[in-house]
Short mmCIF file of C-alpha atoms in Angstrom, two decimals:
data_model
loop_
_atom_site.label_atom_id
_atom_site.label_comp_id
_atom_site.label_asym_id
_atom_site.label_seq_id
_atom_site.Cartn_x
_atom_site.Cartn_y
_atom_site.Cartn_z
CA UNK A 1 34.44 177.65 151.52
CA UNK A 2 38.19 177.51 152.03
CA UNK A 3 40.43 179.65 149.82
CA UNK A 4 42.60 177.97 147.20
CA UNK A 5 46.17 177.32 148.31
CA UNK A 6 47.24 178.79 144.96
CA UNK A 7 45.72 182.23 145.68
CA UNK A 8 47.75 184.92 147.45
CA UNK A 9 45.78 187.95 148.56
CA UNK A 10 47.76 191.17 149.16
CA UNK A 11 49.04 191.58 152.72
CA UNK A 12 47.78 195.19 152.83
CA UNK A 13 47.40 198.31 150.72
CA UNK A 14 50.86 199.84 151.33
CA UNK A 15 54.45 198.68 151.67
CA UNK A 16 55.46 195.18 150.63
CA UNK A 17 52.11 193.59 149.88
CA UNK A 18 53.32 190.35 148.25
CA UNK A 19 56.26 188.16 149.20
CA UNK A 20 56.17 184.87 147.28
CA UNK A 21 59.37 182.87 147.74
CA UNK A 22 60.32 179.38 146.55
CA UNK A 23 60.17 178.26 150.18
CA UNK A 24 56.63 179.49 150.88
CA UNK A 25 55.38 178.52 147.41
CA UNK A 26 56.69 174.98 147.76
CA UNK A 27 58.77 175.03 144.59
CA UNK A 28 62.33 175.73 143.49
CA UNK A 29 62.67 178.77 141.25
CA UNK A 30 60.20 181.67 141.07
CA UNK A 31 59.88 184.49 143.58
CA UNK A 32 57.54 187.46 143.35
CA UNK A 33 57.38 190.57 145.51
CA UNK A 34 55.24 193.68 145.16
CA UNK A 35 55.72 197.08 146.73
CA UNK A 36 53.01 199.76 146.80
CA UNK A 37 54.78 202.92 147.91
CA UNK A 38 53.69 206.46 148.64
CA UNK A 39 55.88 209.30 147.33
CA UNK A 40 59.04 209.46 149.42
CA UNK A 41 58.85 205.91 150.73
CA UNK A 42 61.76 203.53 150.21
CA UNK A 43 62.12 199.86 149.27
CA UNK A 44 65.46 198.08 149.38
CA UNK A 45 66.59 194.47 149.06
CA UNK A 46 69.68 192.34 148.53
CA UNK A 47 69.36 189.78 145.75
CA UNK A 48 71.51 187.10 147.40
CA UNK A 49 71.58 184.02 145.20
CA UNK A 50 68.76 185.27 142.99
CA UNK A 51 68.61 187.62 140.02
CA UNK A 52 65.79 190.16 139.91
CA UNK A 53 63.86 192.15 137.35
CA UNK A 54 62.20 195.23 138.82
CA UNK A 55 59.10 196.22 136.86
CA UNK A 56 57.68 199.70 137.33
CA UNK A 57 54.05 198.63 137.09
CA UNK A 58 52.99 202.23 137.62
CA UNK A 59 54.47 205.44 138.97
CA UNK A 60 58.05 206.66 139.21
CA UNK A 61 61.00 205.86 141.47
CA UNK A 62 64.65 206.83 141.81
CA UNK A 63 66.55 203.54 141.63
CA UNK A 64 70.10 202.57 142.53
CA UNK A 65 71.26 199.01 142.00
CA UNK A 66 74.46 197.00 141.60
CA UNK A 67 76.52 200.07 142.50
CA UNK A 68 74.94 202.32 139.86
CA UNK A 69 72.44 205.17 139.91
CA UNK A 70 69.79 204.41 137.27
CA UNK A 71 67.92 207.68 137.71
CA UNK A 72 64.15 207.97 137.66
CA UNK A 73 62.44 204.86 136.28
CA UNK A 74 58.81 204.82 135.20
CA UNK A 75 56.42 207.02 133.27
CA UNK A 76 53.24 204.91 133.21
CA UNK A 77 51.05 206.33 135.95
CA UNK A 78 48.23 203.82 135.46
CA UNK A 79 49.00 200.28 134.32
CA UNK A 80 46.00 200.33 131.99
CA UNK A 81 47.63 203.02 129.88
CA UNK A 82 49.26 199.92 128.34
CA UNK A 83 52.47 201.78 127.51
CA UNK A 84 55.75 199.85 127.74
CA UNK A 85 57.10 199.57 131.29
CA UNK A 86 60.44 200.71 132.63
CA UNK A 87 62.32 197.73 134.12
CA UNK A 88 65.72 196.99 135.59
CA UNK A 89 67.67 193.73 135.67
CA UNK A 90 69.70 193.25 138.87
CA UNK A 91 72.07 190.24 139.04
CA UNK A 92 72.55 187.92 142.00
CA UNK A 93 75.00 189.09 144.65
CA UNK A 94 73.82 192.70 144.35
CA UNK A 95 71.40 195.03 146.06
CA UNK A 96 68.90 197.64 144.95
CA UNK A 97 67.11 200.64 146.46
CA UNK A 98 64.05 202.48 145.16
CA UNK A 99 62.82 205.83 146.46
CA UNK A 100 59.29 206.59 145.27
CA UNK A 101 59.21 209.86 143.30
CA UNK A 102 55.42 209.50 143.02
CA UNK A 103 53.01 206.93 144.41
CA UNK A 104 54.18 203.78 142.65
CA UNK A 105 53.82 200.03 142.30
CA UNK A 106 57.03 198.04 141.85
CA UNK A 107 57.07 194.33 141.05
CA UNK A 108 60.15 192.32 142.04
CA UNK A 109 60.51 189.20 139.87
CA UNK A 110 63.19 186.76 141.05
CA UNK A 111 64.75 183.42 140.16
CA UNK A 112 68.13 181.72 140.68
CA UNK A 113 71.02 183.75 139.27
CA UNK A 114 74.35 182.54 137.98
CA UNK A 115 76.16 185.83 137.43
CA UNK A 116 75.79 185.55 133.69
CA UNK A 117 74.33 188.99 133.00
CA UNK A 118 75.18 192.53 134.17
CA UNK A 119 72.70 195.02 135.56
CA UNK A 120 70.83 196.79 132.77
CA UNK A 121 67.73 198.76 131.98
CA UNK A 122 64.99 196.92 130.09
CA UNK A 123 62.44 199.00 128.22
CA UNK A 124 60.54 201.05 127.45
CA UNK A 125 62.55 201.04 124.22
CA UNK A 126 62.27 197.70 122.46
CA UNK A 127 58.98 196.71 124.12
CA UNK A 128 56.03 196.93 121.74
CA UNK A 129 52.43 196.15 122.62
CA UNK A 130 51.52 193.23 120.35
CA UNK A 131 48.16 191.62 119.66
CA UNK A 132 47.86 187.88 120.07
CA UNK A 133 44.84 185.67 119.40
CA UNK A 134 41.57 186.45 117.61
CA UNK A 135 37.97 187.02 118.60
CA UNK A 136 37.28 186.53 122.31
CA UNK A 137 40.81 185.11 122.61
CA UNK A 138 42.38 188.47 121.72
CA UNK A 139 44.87 189.89 124.21
CA UNK A 140 47.82 192.31 124.05
CA UNK A 141 51.37 191.52 125.14
CA UNK A 142 54.30 193.56 126.43
CA UNK A 143 57.23 191.12 126.35
CA UNK A 144 59.74 192.30 128.94
CA UNK A 145 62.28 189.47 129.09
CA UNK A 146 61.32 186.39 127.14
CA UNK A 147 63.84 183.95 125.70
CA UNK A 148 64.45 186.00 122.53
CA UNK A 149 66.11 188.62 124.73
CA UNK A 150 69.30 187.47 126.45
CA UNK A 151 68.64 189.58 129.53
CA UNK A 152 68.69 187.04 132.36
CA UNK A 153 70.00 183.70 133.59
CA UNK A 154 66.63 182.20 134.54
CA UNK A 155 63.80 184.75 134.43
CA UNK A 156 61.08 185.01 131.81
CA UNK A 157 58.79 188.02 132.34
CA UNK A 158 55.88 189.42 130.34
CA UNK A 159 52.76 191.58 130.69
CA UNK A 160 49.33 190.73 129.25
CA UNK A 161 46.25 192.93 128.83
CA UNK A 162 42.96 191.10 128.32
CA UNK A 163 39.94 193.09 127.02
CA UNK A 164 36.53 192.77 128.65
CA UNK A 165 34.81 189.45 128.05
CA UNK A 166 37.99 187.79 126.70
CA UNK A 167 40.24 184.88 127.65
CA UNK A 168 44.02 184.65 128.03
CA UNK A 169 46.55 181.88 128.55
CA UNK A 170 44.17 180.10 126.22
CA UNK A 171 43.77 177.50 124.78
CA UNK A 172 44.73 175.81 128.07
CA UNK A 173 48.40 174.89 128.05
CA UNK A 174 50.99 173.54 130.45
CA UNK A 175 54.78 173.67 130.88
CA UNK A 176 55.40 171.30 133.77
CA UNK A 177 57.82 168.69 132.39
CA UNK A 178 61.58 169.06 131.99
CA UNK A 179 61.68 167.47 128.53
CA UNK A 180 63.20 170.02 126.14
CA UNK A 181 62.55 170.57 123.26
CA UNK A 182 59.07 169.07 123.67
CA UNK A 183 58.35 170.95 126.88
CA UNK A 184 60.14 172.92 129.60
CA UNK A 185 59.42 172.90 133.32
CA UNK A 186 58.48 176.44 134.31
CA UNK A 187 56.90 177.59 137.56
CA UNK A 188 54.75 180.67 137.10
CA UNK A 189 53.09 183.48 139.01
CA UNK A 190 50.25 185.70 137.80
CA UNK A 191 49.91 189.17 139.35
CA UNK A 192 46.41 190.36 138.45
CA UNK A 193 44.93 193.84 138.07
CA UNK A 194 41.36 194.74 137.12
CA UNK A 195 39.90 197.87 135.53
CA UNK A 196 37.69 199.17 137.10
CA UNK A 197 39.39 198.02 140.27
CA UNK A 198 36.29 196.45 141.86
CA UNK A 199 36.11 193.86 139.07
CA UNK A 200 37.09 190.22 139.16
CA UNK A 201 38.52 187.58 136.89
CA UNK A 202 38.54 183.80 136.81
CA UNK A 203 41.58 181.53 136.61
CA UNK A 204 41.52 177.74 136.50
CA UNK A 205 44.63 175.69 137.31
CA UNK A 206 44.20 172.01 136.50
CA UNK A 207 46.02 168.87 135.45
CA UNK A 208 44.82 166.36 132.90
CA UNK A 209 44.66 163.58 135.51
CA UNK A 210 42.54 165.68 137.87
CA UNK A 211 45.07 165.61 140.71
CA UNK A 212 44.95 169.43 140.72
CA UNK A 213 41.80 171.32 139.75
CA UNK A 214 41.26 174.77 141.24
CA UNK A 215 38.99 177.50 139.87
CA UNK A 216 39.88 180.82 141.46
CA UNK A 217 38.10 184.19 141.50
CA UNK A 218 40.82 186.85 141.39
CA UNK A 219 40.53 190.44 142.55
CA UNK A 220 42.69 193.50 142.00
CA UNK A 221 46.31 192.90 143.18
CA UNK A 222 45.85 189.15 143.74
CA UNK A 223 48.60 186.67 142.81
CA UNK A 224 47.97 183.13 141.56
CA UNK A 225 50.63 180.40 141.77
CA UNK A 226 50.90 177.91 138.90
CA UNK A 227 53.09 175.00 140.03
CA UNK A 228 51.87 172.69 137.26
CA UNK A 229 48.99 172.07 134.90
CA UNK A 230 46.90 174.21 132.58
CA UNK A 231 46.06 177.76 133.69
CA UNK A 232 43.63 179.76 131.48
CA UNK A 233 42.00 182.94 132.78
CA UNK A 234 39.11 185.12 131.71
CA UNK A 235 37.50 188.42 132.59
CA UNK A 236 33.76 189.28 132.43
CA UNK A 237 32.13 191.98 130.35
CA UNK A 238 32.61 195.46 131.78
CA UNK A 239 36.13 194.86 133.10
CA UNK A 240 39.57 194.45 131.59
CA UNK A 241 42.38 192.39 133.10
CA UNK A 242 46.12 192.90 133.34
CA UNK A 243 48.57 190.34 134.57
CA UNK A 244 52.31 190.21 135.00
CA UNK A 245 53.77 186.74 134.43
CA UNK A 246 56.98 185.51 136.01
CA UNK A 247 58.32 182.13 134.88
CA UNK A 248 61.50 180.22 135.66
CA UNK A 249 62.80 176.67 135.74
CA UNK A 250 65.93 174.64 134.97
CA UNK A 251 66.12 175.96 131.40
CA UNK A 252 65.32 179.49 130.21
CA UNK A 253 63.10 178.32 127.37
CA UNK A 254 59.30 178.47 127.02
CA UNK A 255 57.98 175.25 125.51
CA UNK A 256 54.45 174.15 126.29
CA UNK A 257 51.77 171.65 125.30
CA UNK A 258 48.12 172.51 124.79
CA UNK A 259 45.41 170.48 126.49
CA UNK A 260 44.56 167.66 124.05
CA UNK A 261 40.82 168.34 124.30
CA UNK A 262 41.28 171.98 123.29
CA UNK A 263 44.27 171.91 120.94
CA UNK A 264 41.87 172.15 117.96
CA UNK A 265 41.40 175.83 118.81
CA UNK A 266 45.13 176.44 118.56
CA UNK A 267 45.36 174.51 115.31
CA UNK A 268 42.48 176.48 113.85
CA UNK A 269 43.75 179.88 114.91
CA UNK A 270 47.51 179.15 114.71
CA UNK A 271 48.17 181.55 117.58
CA UNK A 272 50.39 180.58 120.53
CA UNK A 273 49.15 180.77 124.10
CA UNK A 274 50.50 183.22 126.67
#
């Protein structure tokens, strides 16, 4: 069976293991890179026309960016500690350099920049793990840079922890039309982690007209692209799931519509999807 075109497996176990760009994703806004570094190793990039949010998924690194030394970022050694991450916003037209102080995983979230925001640290202060949903729809959110925080020109970034046997990004919802305030067009990537690491999760990406309908088994460190449509995910009993979401589009607002067949769940529970 051929692999879904929406699934990106890691390129290896060390170095830059993901490199999603608008060009190779076939869309216009979101980029996602992931570095897995050993202590002492270095990652460096120029942002060019894109802004970036560096997320210390786990481990510590000495980071310089936009002409400033930001010191050691990171104190979460395992992502499933669920503590707030250390992050750094880097505007377009800048560069950044990270030297791993310990083994570390650094996510590089990118989208078009307009020079509207200076470089700044984001978190861990001000990021609070928050429950969303009820029952088997319960999950826990670390909002890094959603629209309530004026941290970026385009980027929306958040972390989600899904307990064993539960669902996230549920009820199914979409944000694939540029029709604010009813809906915003937002491309999205999901960077998945599983605990224990040999686990798996399921993500379905589908449109209401059936023109896109992919059900994907995700493993540790996989990335799923969501160009359009609904995109719920679940994790089986015995494993918990983490994902890092990156969203961007023409407008830095998150407005979505639930699938009409499943909106009754939202109306009953009165809890927004993530």
